[in-house]
């Protein structure tokens, strides 16, 4: 190395190579990368690695190996220029993909291909003339009077992409706009600096940093979309669960009301009111996208149990101990758990009663809801290896909406289960 500029350039190239390899590694291990993005970066980052590796080969040949290796220097400069030119049209494909345009029919893509082809023609011509740049047999690099012509096509390619993103910004998310503009503006600035100065390799480090920023912004956007889809899926599962209420439960309830109308009209009125409350709470849950007060969920659960107690008058016993009610939880959290206890715990052929106890408590960490029953337990209910869909739904919604948890275990006494809901403090 001859001076601080040479040392800086070599250091910049090594760091740029490490950044490019890091980007490739992150793309391989990122769990939420969609197929298109993963394939795009599996092409993009290797080209970036090849670009910077060519620059390093050129520097080693130029600084260390001496004049006998002038041809290697020439090859290194050519490959560096070739691979770097591929990055912008490749990004154009990515931009058009996010814009929902067909690449081959896009005017922008055709313009990029034309400019890239112009650049390649100039690059090839450069190897046979000294008007743009040339490398002497003494292994010395010089710019020719027309050097700026070689930088015009990449600059125009970059500017056309920037204009496209700005003009069509309404179809991109904020993260996508930031990703594309960062990648385009930083190298463009470096190209303009390099066009009028010679020394530091601004484009190499600028392109490497911009590539990582673009990757980070787009992956953040993909992760946010994945979370949104998970929340939407959880919401759809909730709606499906509400709309697909057990037909036999509705049928049995209506049958009980039918006979009660003659045997005990007042009781029939009460059951009808409880059943109406239960249905109203169920259908209201469809429109609920946020947390609801625990009192509201408790009323829903009590209405459901009041209806079931009419059917299982001598075998279903309920106890409430809920002094702590000043907290919120996702809709349809407590009621489905209690329904699960009744579904698996009441056996019409067995006279053994089912006792269900619902309690609430509060600690410094958050609020607890416990549903304890004397049913057959997890194993006998068939939920040990494959938890019921409703229970998985509750666990997902608790985790997504409030970082809450649901744990289910057998009672220490040997029969029955204990379901514990934990809602952390805000």
Short mmCIF file of C-alpha atoms in Angstrom, two decimals:
data_model
loop_
_atom_site.label_atom_id
_atom_site.label_comp_id
_atom_site.label_asym_id
_atom_site.label_seq_id
_atom_site.Cartn_x
_atom_site.Cartn_y
_atom_site.Cartn_z
CA UNK A 1 0.00 0.00 0.00
CA UNK A 2 1.30 3.43 -0.94
CA UNK A 3 -0.76 5.95 1.02
CA UNK A 4 -3.79 6.37 3.23
CA UNK A 5 -6.16 6.40 0.24
CA UNK A 6 -4.98 2.94 -0.83
CA UNK A 7 -5.33 1.60 2.70
CA UNK A 8 -8.80 3.13 3.02
CA UNK A 9 -9.95 1.67 -0.31
CA UNK A 10 -8.80 -1.81 0.61
CA UNK A 11 -10.43 -1.57 4.03
CA UNK A 12 -13.65 -0.31 2.46
CA UNK A 13 -13.69 -3.22 0.01
CA UNK A 14 -13.11 -5.83 2.76
CA UNK A 15 -15.87 -4.32 4.90
CA UNK A 16 -18.17 -4.16 1.91
CA UNK A 17 -17.56 -7.84 1.19
CA UNK A 18 -18.32 -8.74 4.80
CA UNK A 19 -21.56 -6.73 4.65
CA UNK A 20 -22.61 -8.49 1.46
CA UNK A 21 -21.87 -11.93 2.96
CA UNK A 22 -23.79 -10.90 6.09
CA UNK A 23 -26.79 -9.98 3.95
CA UNK A 24 -26.67 -13.35 2.21
CA UNK A 25 -26.44 -15.14 5.57
CA UNK A 26 -29.36 -13.16 7.03
CA UNK A 27 -31.46 -14.00 3.99
CA UNK A 28 -30.78 -17.70 4.52
CA UNK A 29 -31.73 -17.70 8.21
CA UNK A 30 -34.63 -15.22 8.19
CA UNK A 31 -37.67 -17.38 9.03
CA UNK A 32 -40.40 -15.07 7.71
CA UNK A 33 -38.93 -14.23 4.29
CA UNK A 34 -41.46 -14.98 1.57
CA UNK A 35 -40.44 -17.09 -1.40
CA UNK A 36 -40.01 -14.19 -3.84
CA UNK A 37 -37.80 -12.16 -1.49
CA UNK A 38 -35.69 -15.16 -0.57
CA UNK A 39 -35.06 -15.98 -4.23
CA UNK A 40 -34.39 -12.33 -5.09
CA UNK A 41 -31.74 -11.93 -2.40
CA UNK A 42 -30.23 -15.30 -3.28
CA UNK A 43 -29.41 -13.66 -6.62
CA UNK A 44 -28.81 -10.10 -5.43
CA UNK A 45 -26.30 -10.71 -2.64
CA UNK A 46 -24.09 -13.18 -4.60
CA UNK A 47 -23.86 -10.58 -7.39
CA UNK A 48 -22.93 -7.99 -4.77
CA UNK A 49 -20.30 -10.38 -3.38
CA UNK A 50 -18.92 -10.97 -6.90
CA UNK A 51 -18.81 -7.21 -7.50
CA UNK A 52 -16.83 -6.46 -4.34
CA UNK A 53 -14.64 -9.57 -4.68
CA UNK A 54 -13.68 -8.39 -8.18
CA UNK A 55 -12.72 -5.03 -6.72
CA UNK A 56 -10.56 -6.72 -4.08
CA UNK A 57 -8.83 -8.87 -6.73
CA UNK A 58 -8.18 -5.74 -8.76
CA UNK A 59 -6.69 -3.94 -5.74
CA UNK A 60 -4.48 -6.89 -4.77
CA UNK A 61 -3.23 -7.18 -8.34
CA UNK A 62 -2.70 -3.44 -8.60
CA UNK A 63 -1.03 -2.82 -5.23
CA UNK A 64 0.72 -6.09 -4.38
CA UNK A 65 1.48 -8.15 -7.47
CA UNK A 66 3.18 -5.53 -9.60
CA UNK A 67 3.34 -4.70 -13.28
CA UNK A 68 3.53 -8.31 -14.48
CA UNK A 69 -0.12 -8.74 -13.45
CA UNK A 70 -1.59 -5.81 -15.38
CA UNK A 71 -3.89 -8.18 -17.26
CA UNK A 72 -5.36 -9.50 -13.99
CA UNK A 73 -5.98 -5.91 -12.92
CA UNK A 74 -7.76 -5.26 -16.20
CA UNK A 75 -9.97 -8.34 -15.76
CA UNK A 76 -10.73 -7.33 -12.16
CA UNK A 77 -11.80 -3.81 -13.19
CA UNK A 78 -13.96 -5.20 -16.01
CA UNK A 79 -15.72 -7.72 -13.74
CA UNK A 80 -16.19 -5.10 -11.04
CA UNK A 81 -17.85 -2.78 -13.55
CA UNK A 82 -19.95 -5.61 -15.03
CA UNK A 83 -21.32 -7.01 -11.76
CA UNK A 84 -22.02 -3.58 -10.28
CA UNK A 85 -24.10 -2.69 -13.35
CA UNK A 86 -26.41 -5.67 -12.73
CA UNK A 87 -27.63 -4.46 -9.35
CA UNK A 88 -29.87 -1.59 -10.50
CA UNK A 89 -31.86 -3.48 -13.21
CA UNK A 90 -32.19 -6.32 -10.74
CA UNK A 91 -33.70 -3.88 -8.25
CA UNK A 92 -36.05 -2.69 -11.01
CA UNK A 93 -37.48 -6.21 -11.15
CA UNK A 94 -38.01 -6.11 -7.38
CA UNK A 95 -39.72 -2.72 -7.56
CA UNK A 96 -42.04 -3.86 -10.34
CA UNK A 97 -42.86 -7.01 -8.37
CA UNK A 98 -43.96 -4.94 -5.38
CA UNK A 99 -45.89 -2.64 -7.73
CA UNK A 100 -47.76 -5.63 -9.14
CA UNK A 101 -46.62 -4.99 -12.73
CA UNK A 102 -45.63 -7.61 -15.27
CA UNK A 103 -41.91 -7.12 -15.67
CA UNK A 104 -41.51 -7.88 -19.36
CA UNK A 105 -44.32 -5.52 -20.36
CA UNK A 106 -43.15 -2.64 -18.18
CA UNK A 107 -41.83 0.50 -19.89
CA UNK A 108 -39.46 1.02 -16.96
CA UNK A 109 -37.94 -2.43 -17.41
CA UNK A 110 -37.47 -1.87 -21.14
CA UNK A 111 -35.74 1.44 -20.44
CA UNK A 112 -33.48 -0.25 -17.88
CA UNK A 113 -32.55 -2.99 -20.36
CA UNK A 114 -31.73 -0.38 -23.00
CA UNK A 115 -29.54 1.65 -20.61
CA UNK A 116 -27.86 -1.49 -19.30
CA UNK A 117 -27.16 -2.64 -22.84
CA UNK A 118 -25.68 0.79 -23.62
CA UNK A 119 -23.47 0.51 -20.57
CA UNK A 120 -22.23 -2.95 -21.59
CA UNK A 121 -21.39 -1.72 -25.08
CA UNK A 122 -19.37 1.15 -23.59
CA UNK A 123 -17.67 -1.24 -21.16
CA UNK A 124 -16.66 -3.60 -23.95
CA UNK A 125 -15.44 -0.72 -26.14
CA UNK A 126 -13.38 0.50 -23.20
CA UNK A 127 -11.22 -2.61 -23.46
CA UNK A 128 -10.05 -1.50 -26.93
CA UNK A 129 -9.58 2.24 -26.42
CA UNK A 130 -8.02 4.65 -23.95
CA UNK A 131 -10.81 7.24 -24.19
CA UNK A 132 -12.77 6.04 -21.15
CA UNK A 133 -10.22 4.30 -18.92
CA UNK A 134 -7.19 2.13 -19.53
CA UNK A 135 -4.57 0.09 -17.71
CA UNK A 136 -1.01 0.22 -18.92
CA UNK A 137 1.38 -2.72 -19.16
CA UNK A 138 3.10 -1.20 -16.13
CA UNK A 139 -0.10 -1.96 -14.20
CA UNK A 140 -1.19 1.65 -13.84
CA UNK A 141 -4.81 2.79 -14.04
CA UNK A 142 -5.80 6.01 -15.87
CA UNK A 143 -9.09 7.67 -16.71
CA UNK A 144 -9.62 8.87 -20.25
CA UNK A 145 -11.33 12.12 -21.29
CA UNK A 146 -14.66 10.32 -21.86
CA UNK A 147 -14.72 8.47 -18.54
CA UNK A 148 -17.91 10.24 -17.50
CA UNK A 149 -19.77 8.51 -20.38
CA UNK A 150 -19.42 5.16 -18.60
CA UNK A 151 -21.21 6.52 -15.53
CA UNK A 152 -24.11 8.15 -17.37
CA UNK A 153 -26.16 4.93 -18.05
CA UNK A 154 -26.01 3.70 -14.40
CA UNK A 155 -26.94 7.20 -13.21
CA UNK A 156 -29.92 7.34 -15.61
CA UNK A 157 -30.97 3.82 -14.59
CA UNK A 158 -30.93 4.86 -10.95
CA UNK A 159 -32.77 8.14 -11.55
CA UNK A 160 -35.51 6.41 -13.57
CA UNK A 161 -36.10 3.98 -10.69
CA UNK A 162 -36.24 6.84 -8.19
CA UNK A 163 -38.80 8.70 -10.30
CA UNK A 164 -40.90 5.55 -10.68
CA UNK A 165 -40.97 4.97 -6.90
CA UNK A 166 -41.86 8.62 -6.22
CA UNK A 167 -44.56 8.83 -8.90
CA UNK A 168 -46.16 5.54 -7.83
CA UNK A 169 -45.54 5.94 -4.11
CA UNK A 170 -49.22 5.33 -3.28
CA UNK A 171 -48.91 1.63 -4.13
CA UNK A 172 -45.90 1.03 -1.88
CA UNK A 173 -45.74 0.83 1.91
CA UNK A 174 -43.55 3.28 3.81
CA UNK A 175 -40.96 0.61 4.48
CA UNK A 176 -40.81 -0.31 0.80
CA UNK A 177 -40.37 3.34 -0.24
CA UNK A 178 -37.58 3.79 2.30
CA UNK A 179 -35.90 0.56 1.18
CA UNK A 180 -35.88 1.46 -2.50
CA UNK A 181 -34.92 5.11 -2.08
CA UNK A 182 -32.09 4.33 0.34
CA UNK A 183 -30.61 1.79 -2.06
CA UNK A 184 -30.98 4.14 -5.03
CA UNK A 185 -29.99 7.50 -3.54
CA UNK A 186 -26.84 6.46 -1.67
CA UNK A 187 -25.13 4.78 -4.67
CA UNK A 188 -26.35 7.62 -6.94
CA UNK A 189 -24.63 10.14 -4.70
CA UNK A 190 -21.51 8.01 -4.72
CA UNK A 191 -21.62 7.75 -8.54
CA UNK A 192 -21.83 11.54 -8.87
CA UNK A 193 -18.91 12.00 -6.47
CA UNK A 194 -16.87 9.36 -8.30
CA UNK A 195 -17.66 10.99 -11.65
CA UNK A 196 -15.81 14.16 -10.70
CA UNK A 197 -13.16 12.80 -8.33
CA UNK A 198 -10.67 9.98 -8.23
CA UNK A 199 -9.35 8.26 -5.16
CA UNK A 200 -11.68 6.79 -2.58
CA UNK A 201 -13.98 3.97 -3.73
CA UNK A 202 -17.21 5.61 -2.65
CA UNK A 203 -19.51 3.41 -4.72
CA UNK A 204 -18.36 0.12 -3.15
CA UNK A 205 -19.12 0.98 0.46
CA UNK A 206 -22.17 3.03 -0.50
CA UNK A 207 -23.70 0.12 -2.39
CA UNK A 208 -22.94 -2.36 0.40
CA UNK A 209 -24.48 -0.22 3.14
CA UNK A 210 -27.49 0.66 1.00
CA UNK A 211 -28.08 -3.04 0.21
CA UNK A 212 -28.23 -3.96 3.88
CA UNK A 213 -30.56 -1.05 4.63
CA UNK A 214 -32.84 -2.13 1.79
CA UNK A 215 -32.81 -5.72 3.02
CA UNK A 216 -33.60 -4.62 6.57
CA UNK A 217 -36.48 -2.35 5.57
CA UNK A 218 -38.09 -4.94 3.31
CA UNK A 219 -37.71 -7.76 5.83
CA UNK A 220 -39.24 -5.56 8.52
CA UNK A 221 -42.15 -4.91 6.21
CA UNK A 222 -42.52 -8.64 5.50
CA UNK A 223 -42.40 -9.43 9.23
CA UNK A 224 -45.10 -6.83 9.93
CA UNK A 225 -47.25 -8.34 7.19
CA UNK A 226 -46.74 -11.82 8.64
CA UNK A 227 -47.89 -10.60 12.06
CA UNK A 228 -50.89 -8.85 10.51
CA UNK A 229 -51.85 -12.04 8.69
CA UNK A 230 -51.52 -14.07 11.89
CA UNK A 231 -53.79 -11.63 13.69
CA UNK A 232 -56.25 -11.76 10.81
CA UNK A 233 -56.17 -15.56 10.81
CA UNK A 234 -56.80 -15.62 14.54
CA UNK A 235 -59.74 -13.26 14.06
CA UNK A 236 -61.15 -15.44 11.28
CA UNK A 237 -60.81 -18.52 13.47
CA UNK A 238 -62.74 -16.72 16.18
CA UNK A 239 -65.49 -15.74 13.77
CA UNK A 240 -65.67 -19.28 12.43
CA UNK A 241 -65.90 -20.66 15.95
CA UNK A 242 -68.78 -18.29 16.69
CA UNK A 243 -70.64 -19.03 13.48
CA UNK A 244 -70.17 -22.77 13.89
CA UNK A 245 -71.70 -23.07 17.35
CA UNK A 246 -72.52 -26.63 18.25
CA UNK A 247 -75.83 -27.43 16.48
CA UNK A 248 -76.77 -30.00 19.10
CA UNK A 249 -76.34 -27.40 21.87
CA UNK A 250 -78.79 -25.04 20.14
CA UNK A 251 -81.18 -27.89 19.37
CA UNK A 252 -81.13 -29.23 22.93
CA UNK A 253 -81.60 -25.74 24.39
CA UNK A 254 -84.61 -25.02 22.19
CA UNK A 255 -86.07 -28.43 23.05
CA UNK A 256 -85.63 -27.73 26.79
CA UNK A 257 -87.35 -24.35 26.40
CA UNK A 258 -90.19 -26.03 24.47
CA UNK A 259 -90.97 -28.46 27.32
CA UNK A 260 -90.43 -25.86 30.03
CA UNK A 261 -93.05 -23.60 28.45
CA UNK A 262 -95.69 -26.09 29.66
CA UNK A 263 -93.98 -27.43 32.80
CA UNK A 264 -92.48 -24.24 34.24
CA UNK A 265 -93.25 -21.08 32.21
CA UNK A 266 -91.24 -18.77 34.48
CA UNK A 267 -88.20 -20.98 34.18
CA UNK A 268 -88.70 -21.11 30.41
CA UNK A 269 -88.68 -17.32 30.36
CA UNK A 270 -85.44 -17.20 32.30
CA UNK A 271 -83.76 -19.79 30.08
CA UNK A 272 -84.92 -17.93 26.97
CA UNK A 273 -83.43 -14.71 28.34
CA UNK A 274 -80.15 -16.45 29.24
CA UNK A 275 -79.99 -18.11 25.82
CA UNK A 276 -80.68 -14.78 24.12
CA UNK A 277 -77.88 -13.17 26.15
CA UNK A 278 -75.54 -15.98 25.19
CA UNK A 279 -76.35 -15.63 21.49
CA UNK A 280 -76.03 -11.85 21.59
CA UNK A 281 -72.62 -12.04 23.25
CA UNK A 282 -71.48 -14.61 20.73
CA UNK A 283 -72.49 -12.55 17.73
CA UNK A 284 -71.12 -9.34 19.27
CA UNK A 285 -67.75 -11.05 19.55
CA UNK A 286 -67.56 -11.15 15.76
CA UNK A 287 -67.33 -7.36 15.62
CA UNK A 288 -64.83 -7.12 18.48
CA UNK A 289 -61.25 -6.62 17.32
CA UNK A 290 -59.86 -5.25 20.58
CA UNK A 291 -59.72 -6.36 24.18
CA UNK A 292 -62.96 -6.30 26.19
CA UNK A 293 -63.62 -5.84 29.95
CA UNK A 294 -63.59 -9.05 31.96
CA UNK A 295 -67.10 -8.27 33.27
CA UNK A 296 -68.45 -8.52 29.72
CA UNK A 297 -66.84 -11.92 29.16
CA UNK A 298 -68.09 -13.06 32.58
CA UNK A 299 -71.72 -12.20 31.69
CA UNK A 300 -71.32 -14.18 28.50
CA UNK A 301 -70.02 -17.19 30.42
CA UNK A 302 -72.73 -16.97 33.08
CA UNK A 303 -75.44 -16.88 30.40
CA UNK A 304 -74.01 -19.98 28.77
CA UNK A 305 -73.77 -21.87 32.06
CA UNK A 306 -77.32 -20.87 33.06
CA UNK A 307 -78.61 -22.51 29.88
CA UNK A 308 -76.53 -25.65 30.41
CA UNK A 309 -77.66 -25.97 34.03
CA UNK A 310 -81.23 -26.32 32.84
CA UNK A 311 -80.21 -29.33 30.78
CA UNK A 312 -77.93 -30.84 33.44
CA UNK A 313 -79.72 -29.65 36.53
CA UNK A 314 -78.55 -32.44 38.82
CA UNK A 315 -75.07 -32.98 37.42
CA UNK A 316 -73.61 -29.49 36.76
CA UNK A 317 -72.61 -27.22 39.63
CA UNK A 318 -70.91 -23.86 39.23
CA UNK A 319 -68.99 -21.70 41.71
CA UNK A 320 -67.77 -18.17 41.00
CA UNK A 321 -65.10 -16.44 43.04
CA UNK A 322 -64.20 -13.37 40.99
CA UNK A 323 -63.33 -10.42 43.25
CA UNK A 324 -60.88 -9.04 40.69
CA UNK A 325 -62.63 -7.81 37.54
CA UNK A 326 -60.73 -4.61 36.65
CA UNK A 327 -58.86 -5.91 33.63
CA UNK A 328 -59.41 -6.68 29.94
CA UNK A 329 -58.91 -9.80 27.83
CA UNK A 330 -59.54 -10.95 24.24
CA UNK A 331 -63.21 -11.73 23.49
CA UNK A 332 -64.26 -15.38 23.60
CA UNK A 333 -61.52 -16.38 26.02
CA UNK A 334 -63.27 -17.54 29.21
CA UNK A 335 -66.53 -18.83 27.71
CA UNK A 336 -64.99 -21.38 25.30
CA UNK A 337 -62.83 -22.78 28.11
CA UNK A 338 -65.86 -23.26 30.33
CA UNK A 339 -67.77 -24.76 27.39
CA UNK A 340 -64.88 -27.17 26.89
CA UNK A 341 -65.14 -28.26 30.52
CA UNK A 342 -68.88 -28.90 30.17
CA UNK A 343 -68.49 -30.67 26.83
CA UNK A 344 -65.94 -33.18 28.13
CA UNK A 345 -67.00 -33.23 31.77
CA UNK A 346 -70.75 -33.91 31.73
CA UNK A 347 -71.57 -37.53 30.97
CA UNK A 348 -75.34 -38.18 30.69
CA UNK A 349 -74.72 -41.88 31.29
CA UNK A 350 -72.79 -41.18 34.50
CA UNK A 351 -74.47 -39.75 37.58
CA UNK A 352 -71.24 -38.23 38.88
CA UNK A 353 -71.66 -34.43 39.08
CA UNK A 354 -69.35 -31.99 37.34
CA UNK A 355 -68.13 -29.13 39.49
CA UNK A 356 -66.66 -26.05 37.83
CA UNK A 357 -65.00 -23.29 39.83
CA UNK A 358 -64.05 -19.98 38.23
CA UNK A 359 -61.74 -17.64 40.14
CA UNK A 360 -59.79 -14.45 39.47
CA UNK A 361 -56.80 -12.93 41.24
CA UNK A 362 -54.27 -10.19 40.77
CA UNK A 363 -50.51 -10.01 41.35
CA UNK A 364 -47.82 -7.44 40.61
CA UNK A 365 -47.23 -9.14 37.24
CA UNK A 366 -50.84 -9.22 36.03
CA UNK A 367 -54.27 -10.85 36.30
CA UNK A 368 -55.06 -14.57 36.59
CA UNK A 369 -58.24 -16.46 35.70
CA UNK A 370 -58.53 -20.08 36.80
CA UNK A 371 -61.12 -22.58 35.54
CA UNK A 372 -61.04 -25.75 37.61
CA UNK A 373 -63.31 -28.72 36.89
CA UNK A 374 -63.77 -32.27 38.16
CA UNK A 375 -64.12 -33.82 34.72
CA UNK A 376 -62.14 -36.71 33.23
CA UNK A 377 -58.89 -34.74 32.82
CA UNK A 378 -56.76 -33.94 29.81
CA UNK A 379 -55.84 -37.50 28.78
CA UNK A 380 -59.33 -38.90 29.00
CA UNK A 381 -60.76 -35.91 27.20
CA UNK A 382 -58.49 -36.66 24.26
CA UNK A 383 -56.77 -33.29 24.29
CA UNK A 384 -53.26 -34.17 25.41
CA UNK A 385 -51.55 -34.87 22.08
CA UNK A 386 -53.80 -32.74 19.88
CA UNK A 387 -55.27 -29.81 21.78
CA UNK A 388 -58.72 -28.75 20.72
CA UNK A 389 -58.81 -26.12 17.96
CA UNK A 390 -60.69 -23.72 20.24
CA UNK A 391 -57.93 -23.96 22.87
CA UNK A 392 -55.21 -23.29 20.29
CA UNK A 393 -57.25 -20.36 19.05
CA UNK A 394 -57.41 -18.90 22.56
CA UNK A 395 -53.67 -19.36 23.07
CA UNK A 396 -52.89 -17.60 19.78
CA UNK A 397 -55.17 -14.66 20.46
CA UNK A 398 -53.86 -14.22 24.00
CA UNK A 399 -50.28 -14.16 22.73
CA UNK A 400 -50.99 -11.79 19.81
CA UNK A 401 -53.34 -9.35 21.53
CA UNK A 402 -51.89 -8.96 25.02
CA UNK A 403 -48.84 -11.25 25.44
CA UNK A 404 -51.03 -13.43 27.61
CA UNK A 405 -50.79 -17.19 28.14
CA UNK A 406 -53.06 -20.18 28.63
CA UNK A 407 -51.88 -23.28 30.44
CA UNK A 408 -53.92 -26.44 31.00
CA UNK A 409 -53.00 -29.28 33.33
CA UNK A 410 -54.60 -32.08 35.29
CA UNK A 411 -55.71 -31.43 38.86
CA UNK A 412 -53.36 -32.77 41.53
CA UNK A 413 -56.29 -34.71 43.02
CA UNK A 414 -56.23 -37.01 39.98
CA UNK A 415 -59.44 -36.06 38.16
CA UNK A 416 -60.34 -32.91 36.31
CA UNK A 417 -58.34 -30.08 34.80
CA UNK A 418 -57.10 -26.63 35.73
CA UNK A 419 -56.95 -24.00 32.99
CA UNK A 420 -55.06 -20.83 33.90
CA UNK A 421 -55.21 -17.61 31.89
CA UNK A 422 -52.57 -14.96 32.59
CA UNK A 423 -53.03 -11.36 31.39
CA UNK A 424 -49.88 -9.27 32.05
CA UNK A 425 -50.20 -5.69 33.23
CA UNK A 426 -49.83 -3.00 30.59
#
